[in-house]
Amino acid sequence: MGPGIIEVFLQYWPLFLNGLIGTLKYAFIAVLFGSMLGIVVAIINMSKNKIVSTIGSIYVNVLRGTPLLVQMYIAYFFIPMAVPALSFLSKEQCVILSLILNSSAYVSEIFRSGINAVDKGQTEAARSLGMSASHTMQKIILPQAVKNILPALANEYIAMIKETSLAGTFMLYELMYTRTLLANKFLVWQPLFIIAGIYLVVTMVLSALVRAMEKRLSVSD
Amino acid sequence: MTDEMKLIIEVVDLQKNFGDLKVLKGINEKIYKGEVVSIIGPSGGGKSTFLRCLNMLEIPDGGHVYFEGEELDANSTDLDQHRQKIGMVFQLFNVFPHLTVLDNITITPILEKKIPKEQAEKEAMELLETVGLSDKAKEYPRKLSGGQKQRLAIVRAMAMHPDVMLFDEPTSALDPEMVKGVLEVIQNLAESGMTCVIVTHEMGFARKISDRVLFIDDGIIAESGTPEELFDHPKNPRTQEFLSQVL
């Protein structure tokens, strides 16, 4: 059996802490860049041009309809080969890129519903004033949509915190990777429970924060 | 109608369908500079759809709309330019809730007409003064009453210096005590020489301020004339029936 969970945690907590920092960092990068890309995908998806919107929906369906782990393997092995322009990316960066792409597909759907939820009268008012379509989207619709979808984006971040655990498979130093590090020291079962506990605490705390944010947002309406 | 009067809007055989429903069945109309034209008629008769075709918020299925001599085309990049000269006020105000009262007014002149910020704000403050809202400039619209929101929406459109103002049932969503203030603002505009097209259920108001009244029913202009002609001596039986119900 070896040492207990608490002993292992007390001895190796800096490893877990660094792992957690890696997890939060990768999840943040994925959602931040995923959001930027996601806005573009959402707008492509909502295009009146059938060909353009079909490309958008294929993108979303492929990324949402296949496992992230598979996407990571493909990114890890094939992105530098298949896309020469991206060959400067390290293996690690390819895995992060797959996180970003995956997140962008989910975020684009969040944005799409957020944009659709903004009253149509807002677009009509802006366009009737002579505001261009792109200014209307940037200055009138998106600011209102973002406010509506902040809780959903935060939930995407929480989901992404769990998804990044797959990145440990590719030697990215995040929380799950500490299991590999400690397995080398013949500590097999203790780290798993410590890792699970840390994920649980972090996601519960963040979920509580999201609920508080939702409450505040609904008050300001 | 004298020859010197300048044609602002000309509508030729305008048609609009929603699915199988023919909402506008061929409307012909000319609106001249400085005219105040009210549009009355039963709900579902096509009044609002007609008005919304005048700035292409609804894209017609047939016919033509000319604004100051140029045909409006929903697919043309010039449309935004034309729309800057066609102000519109909506039943539900459609003020921008995420912008302050002042920014609601200045955002489009700054973005689309490249007016310097200070100048746009100075002008916006003057406009707010005229509708009694200058003390609300820094507030967000949620702090405003319905009547105040609608007055904001009117000056927001005015800030673009339009040549014509379209009003789509501007007082229908207001509490009764708010109606008067908004109608006064519209009346002041009309008396200042602004060309106005007003879809309204306020018959007394339409009668008081209009040069002409159009009665739209079942997708056509069933009758038009001066307020006296239309309200006192309606010729069309449908106009008579409608007026007997609402007056």
Short mmCIF file of C-alpha atoms in Angstrom, two decimals:
data_model
loop_
_atom_site.label_atom_id
_atom_site.label_comp_id
_atom_site.label_asym_id
_atom_site.label_seq_id
_atom_site.Cartn_x
_atom_site.Cartn_y
_atom_site.Cartn_z
CA MET A 1 0.00 0.00 0.00
CA GLY A 2 2.80 2.43 0.83
CA PRO A 3 2.27 5.85 2.42
CA GLY A 4 -1.20 7.36 2.91
CA ILE A 5 -2.86 10.03 0.82
CA ILE A 6 -2.16 12.84 3.28
CA GLU A 7 1.48 11.91 3.62
CA VAL A 8 1.94 11.90 -0.14
CA PHE A 9 0.17 15.22 -0.49
CA LEU A 10 2.26 16.87 2.25
CA GLN A 11 5.47 15.59 0.74
CA TYR A 12 4.71 16.39 -2.90
CA TRP A 13 2.27 19.30 -2.76
CA PRO A 14 4.48 21.58 -4.90
CA LEU A 15 4.16 19.06 -7.72
CA PHE A 16 0.37 19.10 -7.45
CA LEU A 17 0.33 22.88 -7.19
CA ASN A 18 2.40 23.25 -10.34
CA GLY A 19 0.12 20.73 -12.02
CA LEU A 20 -2.94 22.73 -11.00
CA ILE A 21 -1.36 25.93 -12.28
CA GLY A 22 -0.69 24.17 -15.60
CA THR A 23 -4.28 22.96 -15.75
CA LEU A 24 -5.75 26.41 -15.06
CA LYS A 25 -3.35 27.95 -17.55
CA TYR A 26 -4.08 25.54 -20.40
CA ALA A 27 -7.82 25.77 -19.78
CA PHE A 28 -7.59 29.56 -19.79
CA ILE A 29 -5.58 29.65 -23.01
CA ALA A 30 -8.02 27.21 -24.63
CA VAL A 31 -11.10 29.21 -23.68
CA LEU A 32 -9.58 32.63 -24.34
CA PHE A 33 -8.34 31.84 -27.85
CA GLY A 34 -11.24 29.44 -28.32
CA SER A 35 -13.58 32.37 -27.65
CA MET A 36 -11.89 34.63 -30.18
CA LEU A 37 -12.02 31.91 -32.78
CA GLY A 38 -15.49 30.92 -31.57
CA ILE A 39 -16.94 34.38 -32.31
CA VAL A 40 -15.67 34.12 -35.88
CA VAL A 41 -17.06 30.58 -36.22
CA ALA A 42 -20.42 31.72 -34.81
CA ILE A 43 -20.64 34.53 -37.35
CA ILE A 44 -19.64 32.16 -40.17
CA ASN A 45 -22.28 29.75 -38.94
CA MET A 46 -24.97 32.42 -39.04
CA SER A 47 -24.07 33.58 -42.53
CA LYS A 48 -26.92 33.84 -44.98
CA ASN A 49 -24.61 32.36 -47.61
CA LYS A 50 -25.42 28.62 -47.55
CA ILE A 51 -21.92 27.52 -48.58
CA VAL A 52 -20.25 29.62 -45.90
CA SER A 53 -22.62 28.50 -43.16
CA THR A 54 -22.23 24.85 -44.20
CA ILE A 55 -18.45 25.10 -43.79
CA GLY A 56 -19.04 26.52 -40.32
CA SER A 57 -21.41 23.77 -39.31
CA ILE A 58 -19.07 21.04 -40.60
CA TYR A 59 -16.30 22.56 -38.47
CA VAL A 60 -18.49 22.57 -35.38
CA ASN A 61 -19.90 19.10 -35.97
CA VAL A 62 -16.51 17.48 -36.55
CA LEU A 63 -14.97 19.02 -33.44
CA ARG A 64 -17.97 18.31 -31.23
CA GLY A 65 -18.70 14.89 -32.70
CA THR A 66 -15.25 13.36 -32.21
CA PRO A 67 -13.43 12.74 -28.92
CA LEU A 68 -10.98 15.38 -27.79
CA LEU A 69 -8.38 12.66 -27.16
CA VAL A 70 -8.57 11.62 -30.81
CA GLN A 71 -8.25 15.25 -31.88
CA MET A 72 -5.19 15.61 -29.68
CA TYR A 73 -3.50 12.57 -31.21
CA ILE A 74 -4.21 13.88 -34.68
CA ALA A 75 -2.90 17.31 -33.75
CA TYR A 76 0.15 15.83 -32.05
CA PHE A 77 1.19 13.63 -34.94
CA PHE A 78 -0.21 15.25 -38.05
CA ILE A 79 -0.55 19.04 -37.73
CA PRO A 80 3.18 19.76 -38.32
CA MET A 81 3.18 17.32 -41.23
CA ALA A 82 -0.12 18.20 -42.84
CA VAL A 83 0.08 21.98 -42.42
CA PRO A 84 3.64 23.09 -43.25
CA ALA A 85 2.77 26.65 -42.26
CA LEU A 86 2.30 25.38 -38.70
CA SER A 87 5.46 23.27 -38.61
CA PHE A 88 7.10 25.79 -36.29
CA LEU A 89 4.73 24.63 -33.53
CA SER A 90 6.22 22.33 -30.92
CA LYS A 91 4.43 19.07 -30.11
CA GLU A 92 3.23 20.71 -26.93
CA GLN A 93 1.81 23.67 -28.82
CA CYS A 94 0.02 21.32 -31.21
CA VAL A 95 -1.79 19.76 -28.28
CA ILE A 96 -2.72 23.21 -26.96
CA LEU A 97 -3.93 24.14 -30.43
CA SER A 98 -6.24 21.14 -30.42
CA LEU A 99 -7.64 22.33 -27.09
CA ILE A 100 -8.25 25.76 -28.60
CA LEU A 101 -9.94 24.37 -31.71
CA ASN A 102 -12.10 22.05 -29.65
CA SER A 103 -13.09 24.88 -27.32
CA SER A 104 -13.88 27.19 -30.25
CA ALA A 105 -16.51 24.75 -31.51
CA TYR A 106 -18.32 24.72 -28.17
CA VAL A 107 -17.87 28.45 -27.62
CA SER A 108 -19.20 29.24 -31.09
CA GLU A 109 -22.48 27.57 -30.19
CA ILE A 110 -22.60 29.57 -26.96
CA PHE A 111 -22.02 32.77 -28.92
CA ARG A 112 -24.57 31.82 -31.52
CA SER A 113 -27.28 31.36 -28.94
CA GLY A 114 -26.17 34.56 -27.19
CA ILE A 115 -26.33 36.55 -30.41
CA ASN A 116 -29.72 35.08 -31.30
CA ALA A 117 -30.99 35.99 -27.84
CA VAL A 118 -30.37 39.71 -28.41
CA ASP A 119 -33.64 41.37 -29.39
CA LYS A 120 -34.03 41.69 -33.15
CA GLY A 121 -35.14 45.28 -32.58
CA GLN A 122 -31.56 46.15 -31.64
CA THR A 123 -30.29 45.18 -35.07
CA GLU A 124 -33.20 46.96 -36.73
CA ALA A 125 -32.59 50.14 -34.76
CA ALA A 126 -28.88 50.16 -35.57
CA ARG A 127 -29.37 49.37 -39.25
CA SER A 128 -32.17 51.93 -39.56
CA LEU A 129 -29.74 54.58 -38.31
CA GLY A 130 -27.45 53.62 -41.17
CA MET A 131 -24.98 51.66 -39.09
CA SER A 132 -23.09 49.08 -41.14
CA ALA A 133 -23.67 45.38 -40.54
CA SER A 134 -20.21 44.88 -39.06
CA HIS A 135 -20.44 47.86 -36.70
CA THR A 136 -23.88 46.67 -35.64
CA MET A 137 -22.41 43.29 -34.73
CA GLN A 138 -19.34 44.72 -32.96
CA LYS A 139 -20.84 47.66 -31.12
CA ILE A 140 -24.47 46.74 -30.53
CA ILE A 141 -25.06 42.99 -30.66
CA LEU A 142 -21.86 41.38 -29.33
CA PRO A 143 -21.57 43.55 -26.19
CA GLN A 144 -25.11 42.57 -25.23
CA ALA A 145 -24.60 38.93 -26.22
CA VAL A 146 -21.39 38.63 -24.19
CA LYS A 147 -23.12 39.78 -21.05
CA ASN A 148 -25.82 37.16 -21.53
CA ILE A 149 -23.36 34.35 -22.13
CA LEU A 150 -20.71 35.11 -19.48
CA PRO A 151 -22.02 32.35 -17.19
CA ALA A 152 -22.04 29.86 -20.08
CA LEU A 153 -18.47 30.87 -21.01
CA ALA A 154 -17.39 30.42 -17.40
CA ASN A 155 -18.99 26.97 -17.40
CA GLU A 156 -17.06 26.19 -20.56
CA TYR A 157 -13.89 27.12 -18.67
CA ILE A 158 -14.85 24.74 -15.88
CA ALA A 159 -15.51 21.97 -18.38
CA MET A 160 -12.20 22.72 -20.07
CA ILE A 161 -10.37 22.35 -16.73
CA LYS A 162 -11.47 18.71 -16.74
CA GLU A 163 -10.77 18.25 -20.47
CA THR A 164 -7.17 19.41 -20.14
CA SER A 165 -6.47 16.28 -18.08
CA LEU A 166 -6.10 14.53 -21.44
CA ALA A 167 -3.13 16.75 -22.25
CA GLY A 168 -1.10 14.91 -19.63
CA THR A 169 -1.09 11.99 -22.03
CA PHE A 170 1.18 14.10 -24.21
CA MET A 171 3.54 15.07 -21.37
CA LEU A 172 2.07 18.54 -20.87
CA TYR A 173 2.59 19.43 -17.24
CA GLU A 174 -0.89 19.79 -15.90
CA LEU A 175 -2.57 18.27 -12.88
CA MET A 176 -3.06 14.81 -14.35
CA TYR A 177 0.59 14.66 -15.39
CA THR A 178 1.62 14.60 -11.69
CA ARG A 179 0.26 11.06 -11.67
CA THR A 180 2.90 10.09 -14.21
CA LEU A 181 5.60 11.89 -12.25
CA LEU A 182 4.71 10.13 -9.01
CA ALA A 183 4.18 6.75 -10.63
CA ASN A 184 7.91 6.87 -11.29
CA LYS A 185 8.31 6.95 -7.50
CA PHE A 186 6.08 3.89 -7.18
CA LEU A 187 3.19 5.98 -5.87
CA VAL A 188 0.27 4.69 -7.89
CA TRP A 189 -3.05 5.03 -6.12
CA GLN A 190 -2.53 7.99 -3.76
CA PRO A 191 -1.98 10.63 -6.47
CA LEU A 192 -5.19 9.61 -8.24
CA PHE A 193 -7.30 10.43 -5.21
CA ILE A 194 -5.41 13.63 -4.52
CA ILE A 195 -5.85 14.70 -8.16
CA ALA A 196 -9.55 13.85 -8.12
CA GLY A 197 -9.94 15.83 -4.88
CA ILE A 198 -8.21 18.88 -6.33
CA TYR A 199 -10.34 18.80 -9.52
CA LEU A 200 -13.47 18.48 -7.41
CA VAL A 201 -12.61 21.38 -5.11
CA VAL A 202 -11.59 23.66 -7.98
CA THR A 203 -14.65 22.95 -10.13
CA MET A 204 -17.01 23.28 -7.16
CA VAL A 205 -15.52 26.60 -6.10
CA LEU A 206 -15.64 27.94 -9.65
CA SER A 207 -19.21 26.71 -10.13
CA ALA A 208 -20.23 28.54 -6.98
CA LEU A 209 -18.58 31.70 -8.35
CA VAL A 210 -20.48 31.31 -11.63
CA ARG A 211 -23.76 30.99 -9.74
CA ALA A 212 -22.95 34.17 -7.82
CA MET A 213 -22.13 35.91 -11.10
CA GLU A 214 -25.41 34.76 -12.63
CA LYS A 215 -27.25 36.19 -9.66
CA ARG A 216 -25.54 39.56 -9.98
CA LEU A 217 -26.11 39.72 -13.72
CA SER A 218 -29.81 39.01 -13.31
CA VAL A 219 -30.06 41.79 -10.72
CA SER A 220 -28.59 44.35 -13.10
CA ASP A 221 -31.29 43.49 -15.64
CA MET B 1 -49.30 69.67 -54.33
CA THR B 2 -47.29 72.20 -56.28
CA ASP B 3 -44.57 71.46 -58.76
CA GLU B 4 -41.89 73.02 -56.62
CA MET B 5 -42.43 70.44 -53.89
CA LYS B 6 -39.56 68.04 -53.77
CA LEU B 7 -40.34 64.36 -53.94
CA ILE B 8 -38.66 62.49 -51.09
CA ILE B 9 -40.17 59.03 -51.25
CA GLU B 10 -41.84 57.39 -54.18
CA VAL B 11 -43.35 53.95 -53.92
CA VAL B 12 -44.36 52.07 -57.05
CA ASP B 13 -46.46 48.90 -57.00
CA LEU B 14 -44.98 47.76 -53.69
CA GLN B 15 -45.67 44.14 -52.80
CA LYS B 16 -44.68 42.06 -49.81
CA ASN B 17 -45.54 38.51 -48.82
CA PHE B 18 -44.94 36.63 -45.61
CA GLY B 19 -45.01 33.06 -46.85
CA ASP B 20 -48.34 32.60 -48.60
CA LEU B 21 -49.80 35.69 -46.98
CA LYS B 22 -49.89 38.73 -49.25
CA VAL B 23 -49.42 41.63 -46.88
CA LEU B 24 -48.90 44.43 -49.40
CA LYS B 25 -50.72 44.07 -52.69
CA GLY B 26 -49.39 46.87 -54.83
CA ILE B 27 -49.01 50.23 -53.12
CA ASN B 28 -48.31 53.46 -55.01
CA GLU B 29 -47.56 56.61 -53.06
CA LYS B 30 -45.55 59.81 -53.23
CA ILE B 31 -44.33 61.68 -50.20
CA TYR B 32 -43.03 65.23 -50.59
CA LYS B 33 -40.58 67.25 -48.56
CA GLY B 34 -42.13 68.78 -45.46
CA GLU B 35 -45.24 66.65 -45.60
CA VAL B 36 -46.67 65.00 -42.53
CA VAL B 37 -48.40 61.81 -43.57
CA SER B 38 -50.24 59.61 -41.10
CA ILE B 39 -51.12 56.02 -41.82
CA ILE B 40 -54.13 54.53 -40.13
CA GLY B 41 -55.98 51.28 -40.55
CA PRO B 42 -56.86 47.99 -38.88
CA SER B 43 -54.21 45.73 -37.36
CA GLY B 44 -52.74 43.32 -39.86
CA GLY B 45 -53.68 45.56 -42.76
CA GLY B 46 -50.05 46.21 -43.73
CA LYS B 47 -49.38 49.67 -42.22
CA SER B 48 -46.18 48.75 -40.41
CA THR B 49 -44.97 46.52 -43.21
CA PHE B 50 -45.41 49.41 -45.63
CA LEU B 51 -43.44 51.72 -43.37
CA ARG B 52 -40.68 49.13 -42.87
CA CYS B 53 -40.34 48.73 -46.63
CA LEU B 54 -39.51 52.44 -46.90
CA ASN B 55 -36.07 51.81 -45.37
CA MET B 56 -35.76 48.17 -46.47
CA LEU B 57 -36.11 46.69 -43.00
CA GLU B 58 -38.58 44.55 -44.89
CA ILE B 59 -37.35 43.62 -48.32
CA PRO B 60 -40.15 44.01 -50.84
CA ASP B 61 -41.14 41.06 -53.02
CA GLY B 62 -42.22 43.33 -55.83
CA GLY B 63 -42.27 46.96 -56.91
CA HIS B 64 -39.86 49.79 -56.21
CA VAL B 65 -39.06 52.27 -53.47
CA TYR B 66 -37.27 55.46 -54.53
CA PHE B 67 -35.67 57.70 -51.94
CA GLU B 68 -34.69 61.15 -53.20
CA GLY B 69 -34.73 59.82 -56.73
CA GLU B 70 -32.59 56.75 -56.15
CA GLU B 71 -34.00 53.27 -55.96
CA LEU B 72 -33.40 51.54 -52.65
CA ASP B 73 -31.80 48.14 -53.08
CA ALA B 74 -31.45 45.82 -50.12
CA ASN B 75 -28.26 44.32 -51.56
CA SER B 76 -26.56 47.59 -52.33
CA THR B 77 -23.82 49.05 -50.18
CA ASP B 78 -25.42 52.47 -50.63
CA LEU B 79 -28.31 51.37 -48.47
CA ASP B 80 -26.54 52.37 -45.24
CA GLN B 81 -25.97 55.85 -46.69
CA HIS B 82 -29.64 56.20 -47.57
CA ARG B 83 -30.75 54.88 -44.21
CA GLN B 84 -28.74 57.60 -42.49
CA LYS B 85 -31.19 60.03 -44.05
CA ILE B 86 -34.27 57.99 -43.14
CA GLY B 87 -34.80 58.14 -39.40
CA MET B 88 -36.99 55.51 -37.81
CA VAL B 89 -38.73 55.30 -34.46
CA PHE B 90 -40.05 51.96 -33.25
CA GLN B 91 -43.00 50.93 -31.16
CA LEU B 92 -40.71 49.26 -28.61
CA PHE B 93 -38.13 52.10 -28.62
CA ASN B 94 -35.15 49.78 -29.30
CA VAL B 95 -32.75 52.02 -27.42
CA PHE B 96 -29.35 50.41 -26.84
CA PRO B 97 -29.42 49.18 -23.22
CA HIS B 98 -25.66 48.76 -22.88
CA LEU B 99 -24.92 52.38 -23.81
CA THR B 100 -25.57 55.56 -21.86
CA VAL B 101 -28.24 57.93 -23.10
CA LEU B 102 -25.54 60.14 -24.60
CA ASP B 103 -23.73 57.23 -26.28
CA ASN B 104 -27.01 55.97 -27.71
CA ILE B 105 -27.16 59.21 -29.67
CA THR B 106 -23.50 59.69 -30.57
CA ILE B 107 -22.43 56.17 -31.51
CA THR B 108 -23.73 56.15 -35.06
CA PRO B 109 -22.66 59.70 -36.05
CA ILE B 110 -19.17 58.96 -34.68
CA LEU B 111 -18.88 55.54 -36.33
CA GLU B 112 -20.54 56.15 -39.65
CA LYS B 113 -20.26 59.88 -40.30
CA LYS B 114 -16.85 60.29 -38.64
CA ILE B 115 -18.11 63.23 -36.59
CA PRO B 116 -15.53 64.16 -33.90
CA LYS B 117 -16.61 62.92 -30.47
CA GLU B 118 -16.80 66.37 -28.84
CA GLN B 119 -18.92 67.75 -31.64
CA ALA B 120 -21.24 64.73 -31.60
CA GLU B 121 -21.66 65.01 -27.84
CA LYS B 122 -22.30 68.74 -27.98
CA GLU B 123 -24.97 68.22 -30.57
CA ALA B 124 -26.45 65.28 -28.64
CA MET B 125 -26.70 67.44 -25.51
CA GLU B 126 -28.56 70.10 -27.48
CA LEU B 127 -30.95 67.47 -28.79
CA LEU B 128 -31.48 66.04 -25.30
CA GLU B 129 -32.23 69.57 -24.12
CA THR B 130 -35.07 69.87 -26.64
CA VAL B 131 -36.78 66.75 -25.26
CA GLY B 132 -36.09 67.47 -21.59
CA LEU B 133 -33.58 64.68 -21.06
CA SER B 134 -30.31 66.57 -20.66
CA ASP B 135 -30.05 65.58 -16.99
CA LYS B 136 -30.19 61.89 -18.02
CA ALA B 137 -27.22 62.01 -20.42
CA LYS B 138 -24.98 59.80 -18.28
CA GLU B 139 -27.72 57.37 -17.26
CA TYR B 140 -28.37 53.99 -18.80
CA PRO B 141 -31.72 53.50 -20.52
CA ARG B 142 -32.98 51.10 -17.85
CA LYS B 143 -33.35 54.12 -15.58
CA LEU B 144 -35.71 55.80 -18.07
CA SER B 145 -39.48 55.56 -18.32
CA GLY B 146 -41.06 54.35 -21.55
CA GLY B 147 -41.82 57.90 -22.62
CA GLN B 148 -38.25 58.98 -21.94
CA LYS B 149 -36.91 56.01 -23.89
CA GLN B 150 -39.04 56.94 -26.86
CA ARG B 151 -37.96 60.57 -26.74
CA LEU B 152 -34.36 59.31 -26.62
CA ALA B 153 -35.05 57.11 -29.65
CA ILE B 154 -36.41 60.13 -31.52
CA VAL B 155 -33.38 62.33 -30.88
CA ARG B 156 -31.07 59.39 -31.61
CA ALA B 157 -32.58 59.31 -35.09
CA MET B 158 -32.48 63.12 -35.34
CA ALA B 159 -28.75 63.14 -34.64
CA MET B 160 -28.19 61.63 -38.09
CA HIS B 161 -29.86 64.70 -39.66
CA PRO B 162 -32.42 62.67 -41.58
CA ASP B 163 -34.51 64.06 -44.41
CA VAL B 164 -37.51 62.05 -43.35
CA MET B 165 -38.65 60.43 -40.11
CA LEU B 166 -40.65 57.21 -40.00
CA PHE B 167 -42.67 56.50 -36.87
CA ASP B 168 -43.97 52.98 -36.34
CA GLU B 169 -46.74 53.25 -33.74
CA PRO B 170 -44.52 55.37 -31.52
CA THR B 171 -46.95 55.57 -28.60
CA SER B 172 -48.61 52.14 -28.71
CA ALA B 173 -46.36 50.64 -26.04
CA LEU B 174 -46.54 53.62 -23.70
CA ASP B 175 -48.50 54.08 -20.51
CA PRO B 176 -51.29 56.58 -21.17
CA GLU B 177 -49.68 59.35 -19.13
CA MET B 178 -46.51 59.07 -21.24
CA VAL B 179 -48.21 59.46 -24.61
CA LYS B 180 -48.64 63.22 -24.54
CA GLY B 181 -44.96 64.04 -24.06
CA VAL B 182 -43.93 61.86 -26.99
CA LEU B 183 -46.65 63.24 -29.26
CA GLU B 184 -45.52 66.77 -28.42
CA VAL B 185 -41.99 65.94 -29.52
CA ILE B 186 -43.28 64.52 -32.80
CA GLN B 187 -45.52 67.53 -33.30
CA ASN B 188 -42.61 69.91 -32.73
CA LEU B 189 -40.63 67.99 -35.31
CA ALA B 190 -43.46 68.10 -37.79
CA GLU B 191 -43.95 71.82 -37.27
CA SER B 192 -40.24 72.45 -37.76
CA GLY B 193 -40.66 71.22 -41.32
CA MET B 194 -39.43 67.64 -40.93
CA THR B 195 -41.02 65.23 -43.34
CA CYS B 196 -42.82 62.65 -41.21
CA VAL B 197 -44.55 59.36 -41.97
CA ILE B 198 -46.43 58.15 -38.93
CA VAL B 199 -48.21 54.85 -38.41
CA THR B 200 -50.52 55.54 -35.52
CA HIS B 201 -53.65 54.60 -33.65
CA GLU B 202 -53.92 58.09 -32.18
CA MET B 203 -56.68 59.41 -34.43
CA GLY B 204 -56.93 62.80 -32.74
CA PHE B 205 -53.21 63.29 -33.16
CA ALA B 206 -53.23 62.16 -36.80
CA ARG B 207 -56.03 64.58 -37.51
CA LYS B 208 -54.29 67.46 -35.79
CA ILE B 209 -50.82 67.26 -37.32
CA SER B 210 -51.21 65.53 -40.68
CA ASP B 211 -51.21 67.10 -44.10
CA ARG B 212 -52.49 63.83 -45.46
CA VAL B 213 -53.87 60.63 -44.03
CA LEU B 214 -53.61 57.21 -45.68
CA PHE B 215 -56.03 54.47 -44.77
CA ILE B 216 -54.31 51.15 -45.41
CA ASP B 217 -56.46 48.06 -45.31
CA ASP B 218 -55.91 44.59 -46.70
CA GLY B 219 -52.59 45.49 -48.30
CA ILE B 220 -53.66 48.53 -50.28
CA ILE B 221 -54.17 52.23 -49.70
CA ALA B 222 -57.94 52.05 -49.56
CA GLU B 223 -58.35 55.80 -49.21
CA SER B 224 -56.22 58.88 -48.80
CA GLY B 225 -56.83 62.56 -48.36
CA THR B 226 -56.59 65.50 -46.03
CA PRO B 227 -57.56 64.82 -42.41
CA GLU B 228 -60.89 66.59 -43.02
CA GLU B 229 -61.67 64.52 -46.09
CA LEU B 230 -60.74 61.26 -44.47
CA PHE B 231 -62.10 61.72 -40.97
CA ASP B 232 -65.18 63.85 -41.72
CA HIS B 233 -66.21 62.63 -45.13
CA PRO B 234 -64.78 59.16 -45.69
CA LYS B 235 -65.89 57.81 -49.05
CA ASN B 236 -64.78 54.22 -48.82
CA PRO B 237 -67.20 52.03 -46.81
CA ARG B 238 -64.24 50.28 -45.19
CA THR B 239 -62.86 53.59 -43.97
CA GLN B 240 -66.27 54.48 -42.61
CA GLU B 241 -66.53 51.16 -40.84
CA PHE B 242 -63.01 51.43 -39.38
CA LEU B 243 -63.54 55.00 -38.17
CA SER B 244 -66.89 54.12 -36.62
CA GLN B 245 -65.09 51.51 -34.55
CA VAL B 246 -62.16 53.61 -33.36
CA LEU B 247 -63.62 57.10 -32.97
#
